[in-house]
Tab-separated table of C-alpha atoms and ligand atoms in Angstrom:
chain	number	residue	atom	x	y	z
A	1	MET	CA	31.822	-26.152	-30.177
A	2	PHE	CA	31.417	-29.880	-29.963
A	3	TRP	CA	31.131	-29.771	-26.116
A	4	LYS	CA	28.499	-26.885	-26.525
A	5	ARG	CA	26.326	-29.206	-28.874
A	6	VAL	CA	26.622	-32.714	-26.996
A	7	LYS	CA	25.173	-30.504	-24.223
A	8	GLU	CA	22.466	-28.785	-25.935
A	9	LEU	CA	21.887	-32.621	-27.656
A	10	PRO	CA	19.039	-33.200	-25.014
A	11	ARG	CA	16.779	-30.248	-25.576
A	12	THR	CA	17.098	-30.772	-29.589
A	13	LEU	CA	14.021	-32.805	-30.834
A	14	THR	CA	15.955	-34.694	-32.724
A	15	PHE	CA	17.338	-35.964	-29.557
A	16	ARG	CA	13.782	-36.725	-28.093
A	17	VAL	CA	12.281	-38.242	-30.667
A	18	GLY	CA	15.303	-40.620	-31.044
A	19	VAL	CA	14.507	-41.431	-26.797
A	20	TRP	CA	10.892	-41.670	-28.170
A	21	TYR	CA	11.427	-44.268	-30.984
A	22	ALA	CA	13.947	-46.326	-28.948
A	23	SER	CA	11.475	-46.420	-26.379
A	24	ILE	CA	9.121	-47.883	-28.120
A	25	PHE	CA	11.463	-49.953	-30.061
A	26	LEU	CA	12.557	-51.762	-26.757
A	27	ILE	CA	9.112	-51.869	-25.590
A	28	SER	CA	8.434	-53.972	-28.317
A	29	ALA	CA	11.398	-56.144	-28.180
A	30	VAL	CA	10.362	-56.582	-24.623
A	31	LEU	CA	7.207	-57.831	-25.582
A	32	LEU	CA	7.917	-59.827	-28.234
A	33	LEU	CA	10.797	-61.491	-26.261
A	34	TRP	CA	8.116	-62.224	-23.507
A	35	LEU	CA	5.513	-63.746	-25.662
A	36	VAL	CA	8.540	-65.963	-27.079
A	37	TYR	CA	9.324	-67.202	-23.727
A	38	PHE	CA	5.663	-67.634	-23.033
A	39	LEU	CA	5.163	-70.113	-26.152
A	40	LEU	CA	8.248	-71.827	-25.644
A	41	GLY	CA	7.764	-72.618	-22.285
A	42	ALA	CA	4.549	-73.728	-23.018
A	43	ALA	CA	5.717	-75.675	-26.024
A	44	ILE	CA	8.342	-77.738	-23.936
A	45	ASN	CA	5.710	-78.341	-21.129
A	46	ARG	CA	3.676	-80.073	-23.644
A	47	LYS	CA	6.122	-82.095	-25.110
A	48	ASP	CA	7.307	-83.389	-21.677
A	49	ARG	CA	3.664	-84.309	-21.235
A	50	ASP	CA	3.217	-86.181	-24.151
A	51	MET	CA	6.934	-88.225	-23.630
A	52	ILE	CA	5.125	-89.053	-20.373
A	53	GLU	CA	1.936	-90.225	-21.285
A	54	ALA	CA	3.443	-92.300	-23.931
A	55	ARG	CA	5.413	-93.950	-21.502
A	56	LEU	CA	3.137	-94.366	-19.169
A	57	ARG	CA	0.696	-96.170	-21.808
A	58	GLU	CA	3.418	-98.410	-22.328
A	59	TYR	CA	4.727	-99.403	-19.073
A	60	VAL	CA	1.107	-100.729	-18.566
A	61	SER	CA	0.943	-102.234	-21.535
A	62	VAL	CA	4.153	-104.637	-20.633
A	63	TYR	CA	2.977	-104.774	-16.658
A	64	GLN	CA	-0.626	-106.205	-18.137
A	65	HIS	CA	1.374	-108.879	-20.652
A	66	GLY	CA	3.988	-109.393	-18.240
A	67	GLY	CA	3.386	-108.424	-14.888
A	68	ILE	CA	5.567	-106.873	-12.580
A	69	PRO	CA	9.272	-108.938	-13.634
A	70	THR	CA	8.950	-107.782	-17.483
A	71	LEU	CA	8.393	-104.473	-16.099
A	72	ARG	CA	11.594	-104.468	-14.268
A	73	ASP	CA	13.534	-105.752	-16.773
A	74	TRP	CA	12.288	-103.328	-19.701
A	75	THR	CA	12.603	-99.887	-17.008
A	76	GLY	CA	15.794	-101.027	-16.975
A	77	ARG	CA	16.873	-101.788	-20.345
A	78	VAL	CA	15.190	-98.511	-20.865
A	79	ASN	CA	16.668	-96.487	-17.995
A	80	LYS	CA	19.798	-97.933	-19.194
A	81	ALA	CA	19.211	-96.912	-22.918
A	82	ARG	CA	18.841	-93.397	-22.055
A	83	ALA	CA	21.324	-91.899	-20.872
A	84	GLN	CA	20.048	-88.713	-19.564
A	85	ARG	CA	16.776	-88.177	-17.485
A	86	MET	CA	15.156	-91.742	-16.555
A	87	PHE	CA	11.617	-91.791	-16.402
A	88	PHE	CA	10.469	-92.566	-12.762
A	89	VAL	CA	7.693	-95.214	-12.255
A	90	ARG	CA	6.097	-96.209	-8.968
A	91	VAL	CA	3.389	-99.135	-9.127
A	92	ALA	CA	1.096	-100.063	-6.115
A	93	LYS	CA	-1.510	-102.040	-5.508
A	94	SER	CA	-4.563	-100.458	-3.978
A	95	ASP	CA	-4.022	-101.683	-0.561
A	96	GLY	CA	-0.937	-99.666	-0.467
A	97	THR	CA	1.996	-102.419	-1.348
A	98	VAL	CA	4.248	-100.437	-3.720
A	99	GLU	CA	5.462	-103.214	-6.138
A	100	LEU	CA	7.808	-101.494	-7.930
A	101	VAL	CA	9.655	-98.016	-7.762
A	102	VAL	CA	12.129	-97.045	-10.444
A	103	MET	CA	13.904	-93.765	-9.165
A	104	PRO	CA	15.867	-91.522	-11.251
A	105	GLU	CA	19.334	-90.215	-9.729
A	106	ASP	CA	18.059	-86.863	-9.812
A	107	TRP	CA	14.812	-88.165	-7.533
A	108	SER	CA	14.902	-88.249	-3.988
A	109	GLU	CA	13.346	-89.962	-1.058
A	110	HIS	CA	11.891	-86.964	-0.301
A	111	ASP	CA	9.968	-86.286	-3.912
A	112	LEU	CA	8.550	-89.670	-3.084
A	113	ASP	CA	6.692	-88.318	-0.162
A	114	MET	CA	5.231	-85.331	-1.451
A	115	LEU	CA	3.913	-87.844	-4.352
A	116	GLY	CA	2.058	-90.067	-1.563
A	117	ASP	CA	3.053	-93.438	0.336
A	118	GLY	CA	1.114	-95.175	-2.315
A	119	THR	CA	-1.368	-95.963	0.327
A	120	ARG	CA	-4.248	-93.402	-0.944
A	121	VAL	CA	-5.240	-93.076	-4.044
A	122	LEU	CA	-3.956	-90.148	-6.335
A	123	PRO	CA	-6.178	-88.584	-8.405
A	124	LYS	CA	-5.922	-89.796	-12.077
A	125	GLY	CA	-4.103	-87.121	-14.311
A	126	TRP	CA	-0.929	-84.750	-13.395
A	127	THR	CA	0.835	-84.000	-10.711
A	128	ARG	CA	3.549	-81.014	-10.503
A	129	ILE	CA	5.617	-81.152	-7.871
A	130	VAL	CA	7.946	-77.833	-8.119
A	131	ARG	CA	11.080	-79.048	-6.017
A	132	ASP	CA	13.250	-76.263	-6.008
A	133	PRO	CA	14.060	-73.235	-8.445
A	134	GLU	CA	16.195	-75.522	-10.739
A	135	MET	CA	13.823	-78.264	-10.974
A	136	ASP	CA	10.329	-79.730	-11.422
A	137	LEU	CA	9.376	-83.033	-11.359
A	138	THR	CA	5.591	-83.879	-13.668
A	139	VAL	CA	4.127	-87.109	-12.753
A	140	ALA	CA	0.993	-88.681	-14.848
A	141	SER	CA	-1.168	-91.519	-12.215
A	142	THR	CA	-3.626	-93.979	-13.757
A	143	ILE	CA	-5.089	-96.478	-12.269
A	144	LEU	CA	-6.220	-99.775	-13.621
A	145	GLN	CA	-9.184	-101.864	-13.850
A	146	ASP	CA	-7.774	-104.294	-10.967
A	147	GLY	CA	-7.018	-101.348	-8.761
A	148	THR	CA	-3.428	-100.899	-9.308
A	149	ILE	CA	-1.981	-97.668	-9.095
A	150	PHE	CA	0.628	-96.474	-11.952
A	151	GLN	CA	3.109	-93.301	-11.846
A	152	VAL	CA	5.519	-92.429	-14.578
A	153	GLY	CA	7.187	-89.159	-14.036
A	154	ARG	CA	9.803	-87.402	-15.382
A	155	SER	CA	12.258	-84.218	-13.733
A	156	SER	CA	11.628	-81.449	-16.179
A	157	GLU	CA	14.335	-78.464	-16.397
A	158	SER	CA	12.221	-75.499	-14.228
A	159	ARG	CA	10.502	-72.629	-15.505
A	160	SER	CA	13.023	-70.784	-13.804
A	161	ILE	CA	15.941	-71.854	-15.278
A	162	LEU	CA	14.329	-71.298	-18.714
A	163	LEU	CA	13.673	-67.831	-17.435
A	164	ALA	CA	17.174	-67.283	-16.186
A	165	LYS	CA	18.422	-68.412	-19.550
A	166	PHE	CA	16.195	-66.133	-21.321
A	167	ARG	CA	16.995	-63.333	-18.847
A	168	GLN	CA	20.919	-64.025	-20.263
A	169	VAL	CA	19.931	-63.863	-23.560
A	170	PHE	CA	17.306	-61.031	-23.600
A	171	LEU	CA	20.545	-59.054	-21.678
A	172	VAL	CA	22.957	-59.914	-24.948
A	173	ILE	CA	19.559	-58.910	-26.891
A	174	ILE	CA	18.822	-55.833	-25.863
A	175	VAL	CA	21.814	-53.386	-25.112
A	176	PRO	CA	21.899	-53.603	-29.178
A	177	VAL	CA	18.268	-53.068	-29.351
A	178	ILE	CA	18.791	-50.023	-27.481
A	179	VAL	CA	21.556	-49.122	-29.419
A	180	LEU	CA	20.006	-49.391	-32.717
A	181	GLY	CA	16.886	-47.944	-31.700
A	182	LEU	CA	18.459	-44.656	-29.914
A	183	SER	CA	20.755	-44.662	-33.372
A	184	GLY	CA	18.121	-45.402	-36.058
A	185	GLY	CA	15.758	-42.727	-34.281
A	186	ILE	CA	18.275	-40.048	-34.086
A	187	ILE	CA	19.324	-40.852	-38.248
A	188	LEU	CA	15.730	-40.748	-39.046
A	189	THR	CA	14.955	-37.771	-37.047
A	190	ASN	CA	18.181	-36.035	-38.355
A	191	ARG	CA	16.816	-36.931	-41.931
A	192	MET	CA	13.339	-35.470	-40.888
A	193	MET	CA	14.477	-32.340	-39.014
A	194	ARG	CA	16.853	-31.068	-41.913
A	195	PRO	CA	13.835	-29.052	-43.650
A	196	VAL	CA	13.440	-27.318	-40.359
A	197	ARG	CA	16.489	-26.400	-39.839
A	198	ASN	CA	17.476	-25.401	-42.830
A	199	VAL	CA	14.618	-23.056	-42.409
A	200	ILE	CA	16.187	-22.044	-38.576
A	201	ALA	CA	19.126	-21.567	-40.852
A	202	ALA	CA	17.479	-19.303	-43.609
A	203	ALA	CA	15.979	-16.770	-40.968
A	204	MET	CA	19.257	-16.788	-38.611
A	205	ALA	CA	21.101	-15.442	-42.223
A	206	ILE	CA	18.051	-12.967	-42.780
A	207	ILE	CA	18.708	-11.446	-39.383
A	208	SER	CA	22.480	-11.352	-39.111
A	209	THR	CA	22.862	-10.557	-42.715
A	210	GLY	CA	19.628	-8.406	-43.070
A	211	ARG	CA	19.972	-10.131	-46.899
A	212	MET	CA	16.012	-10.243	-48.177
A	213	ASP	CA	16.964	-12.612	-50.865
A	214	VAL	CA	18.132	-15.940	-48.821
A	215	ARG	CA	15.702	-19.006	-49.397
A	216	VAL	CA	15.270	-22.327	-48.184
A	217	PRO	CA	16.572	-24.836	-50.173
A	218	VAL	CA	13.113	-27.525	-51.188
A	219	ARG	CA	13.267	-30.840	-51.173
A	220	ALA	CA	12.081	-32.981	-54.234
A	221	ALA	CA	9.830	-35.266	-51.675
A	222	ASP	CA	6.248	-33.931	-52.229
A	223	ASP	CA	5.603	-33.427	-48.757
A	224	GLU	CA	4.337	-31.574	-45.571
A	225	LEU	CA	7.772	-30.253	-44.991
A	226	ARG	CA	8.113	-29.430	-48.456
A	227	ASP	CA	5.318	-27.721	-48.610
A	228	LEU	CA	6.927	-25.740	-45.442
A	229	ALA	CA	9.481	-24.427	-47.101
A	230	VAL	CA	7.905	-23.599	-50.139
A	231	LEU	CA	5.379	-21.417	-48.252
A	232	PHE	CA	8.040	-19.960	-46.042
A	233	ASN	CA	9.851	-18.671	-49.297
A	234	ARG	CA	6.877	-17.324	-50.341
A	235	MET	CA	6.438	-15.682	-47.291
A	236	LEU	CA	10.512	-14.126	-47.635
A	237	GLU	CA	9.691	-13.245	-51.263
A	238	CYS	CA	5.934	-11.508	-50.242
A	239	ASN	CA	8.382	-9.553	-47.858
A	240	GLU	CA	11.314	-8.800	-49.919
A	241	GLU	CA	8.135	-7.245	-52.379
A	242	LEU	CA	6.704	-5.209	-49.206
A	243	PHE	CA	10.348	-4.004	-48.076
A	244	ARG	CA	11.102	-2.913	-51.372
A	245	ALA	CA	8.077	-0.963	-52.002
A	246	LEU	CA	8.637	0.757	-48.522
A	247	ARG	CA	11.913	1.723	-49.553
A	248	ASP	CA	10.920	2.779	-52.486
A	249	SER	CA	8.312	4.766	-51.025
A	250	LEU	CA	10.191	6.578	-48.582
A	251	ASP	CA	12.460	7.021	-51.501
A	252	ASN	CA	9.801	9.045	-53.695
A	253	VAL	CA	8.825	10.868	-50.601
A	254	ALA	CA	12.110	11.885	-50.250
A	255	HIS	CA	11.785	12.821	-54.390
A	256	ASP	CA	8.370	14.423	-54.366
A	257	LEU	CA	9.402	16.808	-51.537
A	258	ARG	CA	12.617	18.008	-52.755
A	259	THR	CA	11.052	20.379	-55.505
A	260	PRO	CA	8.171	22.326	-53.119
A	261	LEU	CA	11.006	22.211	-50.132
A	262	ALA	CA	13.449	23.969	-52.838
A	263	ARG	CA	10.963	26.578	-53.775
A	264	LEU	CA	10.017	27.503	-50.503
A	265	ARG	CA	13.597	27.771	-49.521
A	266	ALA	CA	14.156	30.075	-52.666
A	267	THR	CA	11.346	32.585	-51.474
A	268	LEU	CA	12.668	32.747	-48.274
A	269	GLU	CA	16.376	33.404	-49.601
A	270	ASP	CA	14.476	36.006	-51.698
A	271	ALA	CA	13.091	37.796	-49.194
A	272	LEU	CA	16.154	37.923	-46.994
A	273	GLN	CA	18.038	39.713	-50.067
A	274	ASP	CA	15.459	41.872	-50.919
A	275	GLN	CA	14.372	43.493	-47.303
A	276	LYS	CA	13.696	46.977	-49.413
A	277	LYS	CA	9.752	47.426	-49.189
A	278	GLN	CA	7.085	45.792	-46.205
A	279	GLU	CA	5.085	44.667	-48.925
A	280	THR	CA	6.991	42.877	-50.795
A	281	VAL	CA	8.173	41.017	-47.687
A	282	GLN	CA	4.386	40.121	-46.808
A	283	GLU	CA	4.029	38.913	-50.214
A	284	TYR	CA	7.536	36.659	-50.027
A	285	ILE	CA	6.172	35.445	-46.649
A	286	GLY	CA	2.543	34.772	-48.461
A	287	GLN	CA	4.296	32.551	-51.206
A	288	ALA	CA	6.327	30.252	-48.331
A	289	LEU	CA	2.852	30.115	-46.326
A	290	GLU	CA	1.523	28.732	-49.266
A	291	GLU	CA	4.387	26.780	-50.081
A	292	THR	CA	4.123	25.261	-46.814
A	293	ASP	CA	0.087	24.301	-47.007
A	294	ARG	CA	1.355	22.248	-50.736
A	295	VAL	CA	4.251	20.373	-48.465
A	296	GLN	CA	1.850	19.742	-45.939
A	297	THR	CA	-1.319	18.528	-48.058
A	298	ILE	CA	1.439	16.568	-49.958
A	299	ILE	CA	1.993	14.703	-46.992
A	300	ASP	CA	-1.093	14.412	-45.818
A	301	THR	CA	-2.257	12.656	-48.921
A	302	LEU	CA	0.610	10.632	-49.751
A	303	MET	CA	0.145	8.979	-45.928
A	304	GLU	CA	-3.465	8.157	-47.028
A	305	VAL	CA	-2.440	6.895	-50.088
A	306	ALA	CA	0.237	4.462	-48.522
A	307	ARG	CA	-2.405	3.676	-45.540
A	308	ALA	CA	-4.862	2.716	-47.510
A	309	GLU	CA	-2.277	0.381	-50.115
A	310	ALA	CA	-1.165	-1.183	-47.315
A	311	GLY	CA	-4.295	-2.197	-46.231
A	312	LEU	CA	-4.340	0.121	-42.847
A	313	MET	CA	-6.582	3.168	-44.123
A	314	LYS	CA	-9.549	2.770	-41.178
A	315	LEU	CA	-12.744	2.588	-43.084
A	316	ARG	CA	-16.209	3.473	-40.855
A	317	ILE	CA	-18.031	0.725	-43.062
A	318	ALA	CA	-22.001	1.774	-42.765
A	319	GLN	CA	-24.679	0.970	-45.657
A	320	THR	CA	-24.986	4.171	-47.311
A	321	ASP	CA	-27.176	6.073	-50.346
A	322	ILE	CA	-24.203	6.433	-52.914
A	323	CYS	CA	-26.354	8.773	-55.174
A	324	ALA	CA	-26.786	10.589	-51.531
A	325	LEU	CA	-22.734	10.887	-51.516
A	326	ILE	CA	-22.745	11.942	-55.229
A	327	LYS	CA	-25.593	15.361	-54.770
A	328	ASP	CA	-23.296	16.385	-51.797
A	329	ALA	CA	-20.033	16.232	-54.045
A	330	VAL	CA	-22.229	18.341	-56.365
A	331	GLU	CA	-23.233	20.676	-54.302
A	332	LEU	CA	-19.904	21.357	-53.071
A	333	TYR	CA	-18.884	22.278	-56.600
A	334	ALA	CA	-22.174	24.014	-57.978
A	335	HIS	CA	-20.190	27.585	-57.901
A	336	VAL	CA	-17.150	26.295	-59.085
A	337	ALA	CA	-19.091	24.621	-62.095
A	338	GLU	CA	-21.076	28.029	-62.008
A	339	ASP	CA	-18.293	29.954	-62.737
A	340	LYS	CA	-17.035	28.443	-65.281
A	341	ASN	CA	-20.271	28.486	-66.888
A	342	VAL	CA	-20.038	24.127	-67.112
A	343	SER	CA	-23.602	22.539	-66.063
A	344	VAL	CA	-23.809	19.161	-64.066
A	345	ALA	CA	-26.512	16.723	-64.732
A	346	THR	CA	-27.032	13.926	-62.420
A	347	GLN	CA	-28.812	10.260	-63.599
A	348	PHE	CA	-29.630	7.987	-60.482
A	349	SER	CA	-31.311	4.786	-60.413
A	350	ASN	CA	-32.989	2.548	-57.401
A	351	GLY	CA	-30.953	0.273	-55.360
A	352	CYS	CA	-27.784	2.308	-55.236
A	353	SER	CA	-26.750	1.677	-51.763
A	354	ALA	CA	-23.597	0.084	-50.680
A	355	ALA	CA	-21.147	-0.941	-47.724
A	356	VAL	CA	-19.100	2.315	-47.498
A	357	ASP	CA	-17.179	4.691	-45.791
A	358	ALA	CA	-19.097	7.882	-46.553
A	359	VAL	CA	-16.054	10.578	-45.753
A	360	ARG	CA	-13.863	8.590	-48.329
A	361	MET	CA	-16.570	8.360	-50.803
A	362	ARG	CA	-17.465	11.469	-50.664
A	363	GLN	CA	-13.790	12.772	-51.314
A	364	VAL	CA	-13.834	9.789	-54.370
A	365	PHE	CA	-16.657	11.727	-56.124
A	366	ALA	CA	-15.313	15.445	-55.505
A	367	ASN	CA	-11.933	14.248	-56.903
A	368	LEU	CA	-13.549	12.703	-59.917
A	369	LEU	CA	-15.996	16.662	-60.429
A	370	ASP	CA	-13.545	18.265	-59.608
A	371	ASN	CA	-10.889	17.034	-62.218
A	372	ALA	CA	-14.193	17.178	-64.390
A	373	ILE	CA	-15.298	20.865	-64.230
A	374	ARG	CA	-10.935	21.717	-64.435
A	375	HIS	CA	-10.844	19.874	-67.881
A	376	THR	CA	-14.180	21.079	-69.206
A	377	LEU	CA	-14.294	24.516	-71.252
A	378	SER	CA	-16.839	26.797	-70.674
A	379	ALA	CA	-20.548	26.005	-71.999
A	380	GLY	CA	-19.591	21.925	-71.277
A	381	GLN	CA	-21.236	19.625	-69.711
A	382	VAL	CA	-20.474	17.083	-66.868
A	383	SER	CA	-22.791	14.859	-65.913
A	384	ILE	CA	-23.137	11.750	-63.283
A	385	SER	CA	-25.196	9.042	-63.030
A	386	ALA	CA	-25.518	5.675	-60.414
A	387	SER	CA	-27.138	2.491	-61.175
A	388	PRO	CA	-26.726	-1.239	-59.938
A	389	ARG	CA	-24.934	-3.226	-62.143
A	390	ASP	CA	-24.206	-7.430	-62.322
A	391	GLY	CA	-23.833	-7.382	-58.105
A	392	GLU	CA	-22.260	-3.745	-58.038
A	393	ILE	CA	-22.920	-0.155	-58.380
A	394	GLU	CA	-21.448	1.452	-61.060
A	395	VAL	CA	-20.756	5.455	-61.018
A	396	LYS	CA	-19.981	7.172	-64.022
A	397	VAL	CA	-19.004	10.680	-64.251
A	398	ARG	CA	-18.395	12.413	-67.644
A	399	ASP	CA	-17.398	15.608	-69.488
A	400	THR	CA	-17.104	17.225	-72.564
A	401	GLY	CA	-13.420	18.565	-71.806
A	402	VAL	CA	-10.114	18.509	-72.990
A	403	GLY	CA	-9.807	14.835	-72.930
A	404	ILE	CA	-6.426	12.683	-72.115
A	405	ASN	CA	-4.229	11.212	-75.287
A	406	GLU	CA	-3.795	7.710	-75.263
A	407	THR	CA	-0.263	8.067	-73.628
A	408	GLU	CA	-1.121	9.902	-70.749
A	409	LEU	CA	-3.934	7.630	-69.982
A	410	PRO	CA	-2.386	4.739	-68.003
A	411	ARG	CA	-0.353	7.417	-66.019
A	412	ILE	CA	-2.717	9.605	-64.740
A	413	TRP	CA	-3.463	7.457	-62.013
A	414	GLU	CA	0.054	7.642	-60.700
A	415	ARG	CA	1.035	9.421	-57.850
A	416	LEU	CA	2.202	13.103	-58.273
A	417	TYR	CA	1.383	12.717	-62.102
A	418	ARG	CA	0.191	15.616	-64.240
A	419	GLY	CA	-0.847	15.864	-67.925
A	420	ASP	CA	0.779	18.591	-69.706
A	421	LYS	CA	-2.502	20.495	-70.216
A	422	SER	CA	-2.685	20.516	-66.703
A	423	ARG	CA	0.355	21.761	-65.425
A	424	SER	CA	-0.280	25.476	-66.081
A	425	GLU	CA	-3.438	25.133	-63.545
A	426	HIS	CA	-2.751	24.486	-59.772
A	427	GLY	CA	-3.019	20.838	-58.457
A	428	LEU	CA	-0.481	18.014	-56.981
A	429	GLY	CA	-1.282	15.789	-59.408
A	430	LEU	CA	-2.635	13.155	-56.263
A	431	GLY	CA	-6.370	13.300	-57.122
A	432	LEU	CA	-6.786	10.072	-58.649
A	433	ASN	CA	-4.000	8.025	-57.038
A	434	LEU	CA	-6.421	8.757	-53.718
A	435	VAL	CA	-9.303	7.716	-55.686
A	436	LYS	CA	-7.790	4.575	-56.702
A	437	ALA	CA	-6.495	3.654	-53.342
A	438	ILE	CA	-9.672	4.316	-51.511
A	439	VAL	CA	-12.064	2.713	-54.095
A	440	GLU	CA	-9.469	-0.148	-53.773
A	441	ALA	CA	-9.131	-0.306	-49.837
A	442	HIS	CA	-13.263	-0.959	-50.912
A	443	ARG	CA	-12.618	-3.768	-52.649
A	444	GLY	CA	-13.944	-1.493	-56.088
A	445	ARG	CA	-12.147	-0.561	-58.752
A	446	VAL	CA	-11.756	2.047	-61.464
A	447	GLU	CA	-11.547	2.452	-64.915
A	448	VAL	CA	-11.196	5.644	-67.332
A	449	SER	CA	-11.834	6.091	-71.148
A	450	SER	CA	-11.371	9.036	-72.649
A	451	VAL	CA	-11.111	10.795	-76.516
A	452	PRO	CA	-8.932	13.917	-76.718
A	453	CYS	CA	-11.321	17.304	-77.325
A	454	THR	CA	-13.647	15.375	-76.941
A	455	GLY	CA	-14.123	14.121	-73.232
A	456	SER	CA	-13.319	11.681	-70.909
A	457	GLU	CA	-15.366	9.260	-68.719
A	458	PHE	CA	-13.927	7.887	-65.387
A	459	ARG	CA	-15.901	4.710	-64.296
A	460	VAL	CA	-16.502	3.425	-60.465
A	461	TYR	CA	-17.519	0.268	-59.774
A	462	LEU	CA	-18.689	-0.927	-55.888
A	463	PRO	CA	-19.330	-4.061	-54.461
A	464	PHE	CA	-23.101	-3.875	-53.480
A	465	SER	CA	-22.534	-4.717	-49.569
A	466	LYS	CA	-19.800	-7.064	-49.641
A	467	ALA	CA	-18.275	-6.134	-45.464
A	468	VAL	CA	-15.381	-4.853	-46.108
A	469	THR	CA	-12.687	-4.712	-43.033
B	1	ATP	N1	-11.758	14.877	-66.356
B	1	ATP	C1	-10.462	15.185	-66.456
B	1	ATP	N2	-10.098	14.839	-68.163
B	1	ATP	C2	-9.160	15.199	-68.476
B	1	ATP	N3	-7.810	15.238	-67.948
B	1	ATP	C3	-8.044	14.501	-66.621
B	1	ATP	C4	-9.128	14.419	-66.458
B	1	ATP	N4	-8.915	13.956	-64.839
B	1	ATP	C5	-7.759	13.758	-64.824
B	1	ATP	N5	-6.859	14.494	-65.946
B	1	ATP	C6	-5.640	14.208	-66.066
B	1	ATP	O1	-4.829	13.500	-64.557
B	1	ATP	C7	-3.840	14.471	-64.502
B	1	ATP	C8	-3.950	13.802	-62.778
B	1	ATP	O2	-4.863	13.981	-62.162
B	1	ATP	P1	-5.033	13.844	-60.784
B	1	ATP	O3	-6.701	14.392	-59.958
B	1	ATP	O4	-4.616	12.963	-60.404
B	1	ATP	O5	-4.466	15.229	-60.406
B	1	ATP	P2	-4.700	16.808	-60.288
B	1	ATP	O6	-6.033	17.235	-60.585
B	1	ATP	O7	-3.677	17.333	-61.346
B	1	ATP	O8	-4.118	17.343	-59.110
B	1	ATP	P3	-5.127	17.606	-57.450
B	1	ATP	O9	-6.190	16.392	-57.911
B	1	ATP	O10	-4.036	16.705	-56.661
B	1	ATP	O11	-5.507	18.507	-57.666
B	1	ATP	C9	-4.316	15.577	-64.251
B	1	ATP	O12	-3.454	16.598	-63.969
B	1	ATP	C10	-4.758	15.653	-65.699
B	1	ATP	O13	-4.005	15.932	-66.442
B	2	MG	MG1	-7.389	16.139	-59.405
């Protein structure tokens, strides 16, 4: 287990971010150390030159006051007083005669050759002799008014020594820097990745156990990772809700089909037992076929409603004249209305065009008209009107029928609900359920108001021409 985790470490984001973090940390440290080294080198160099310049001025002044003997005494005293790194001094006449040479122990004749033998005039200013990787010699030269050449120098620790020392220091520093960078990076990213790991753990728990109530713990810090956890939880809630709805629908469909199927079975059993007359058998078969059609219609309608509610109903949207669709439905029910002696009146305003699926919307109006005619007594009236209103089209289907009492009113949209008064008539109790689903799939809405024994009014509101997908 442990080794498996160690093996998988390089492919984890935590490790990779840790390495990035350590690399950035390391590069920054190297740049910083290099800058320190460069500035330090420059500072030491400047300090050395300041000292040499001061000594040069001092020796020139001693020479000008007392000549070579005094200068020799002076340099002897100075060099004796200083235990370390004595100054090199050379005084030469313009003709090349060397009047004084003070050679510190760490200087050699060779260095002198490199500085020139004094016969030629050295340029005023600084000469730097890199003797070996361990030693630099810095000499300041000046020419007095009488032509005397004055040179004062000093050996200085070479930059390479400084560099070597720095390398040692660097090596000592760099190891903890890498360890610190890597562990700091891993600790930080580990903390940062915790919410992501929680999301992964929740997803794994759902997959392995099938439990839909698992949620990701939400952090207190108000940041993007908290948003991720909140959104993930919201998505899980939606999924759980959908899953529950799906299960309920399946349960309901099974329940709803049980009654017609039981009736179908009973009819067939009766037919089996009662085989005397051919006509009776025919009658049973006829009843069985009716029940089969009923089951078929229930399944088809339930599927349509389920598709519409899930937003999966395929709508062929086109700009359509709503009045024309209503006229079609009225024409379809003209005979039924005539048979029942119910008059159907229409009233249309201009500008009733909306982006709808014509076939589905015709189904809506036909269902409403069917209900209105069915629940209106002889000599009653049904009227349908369509008019634009506040950015939508309002279609009203009004009847002077039996009406719906207050307790039934909220239930009429439910699947397979049939009012008490309708039980005797044939019907499935799915018409209004489908009407609501289709209208809502068009981003519209339905309303109803009814007064028992006086009549009902169903209202459909459709958005004008809003594109519906
Ligand atoms: N215009 C109306 N007047 C009075 N009651 C109505 C009216 N429209 C609907 N209802 C009541 O609402 C119930 C549900 O109507 P719905 O259209 O869903 O089913 P149905 O007409 O009984 O059957 P289906 O439409 O599936 O053939 C009806 O059974 C009826 O009781
Ligand atoms: Mg109906």
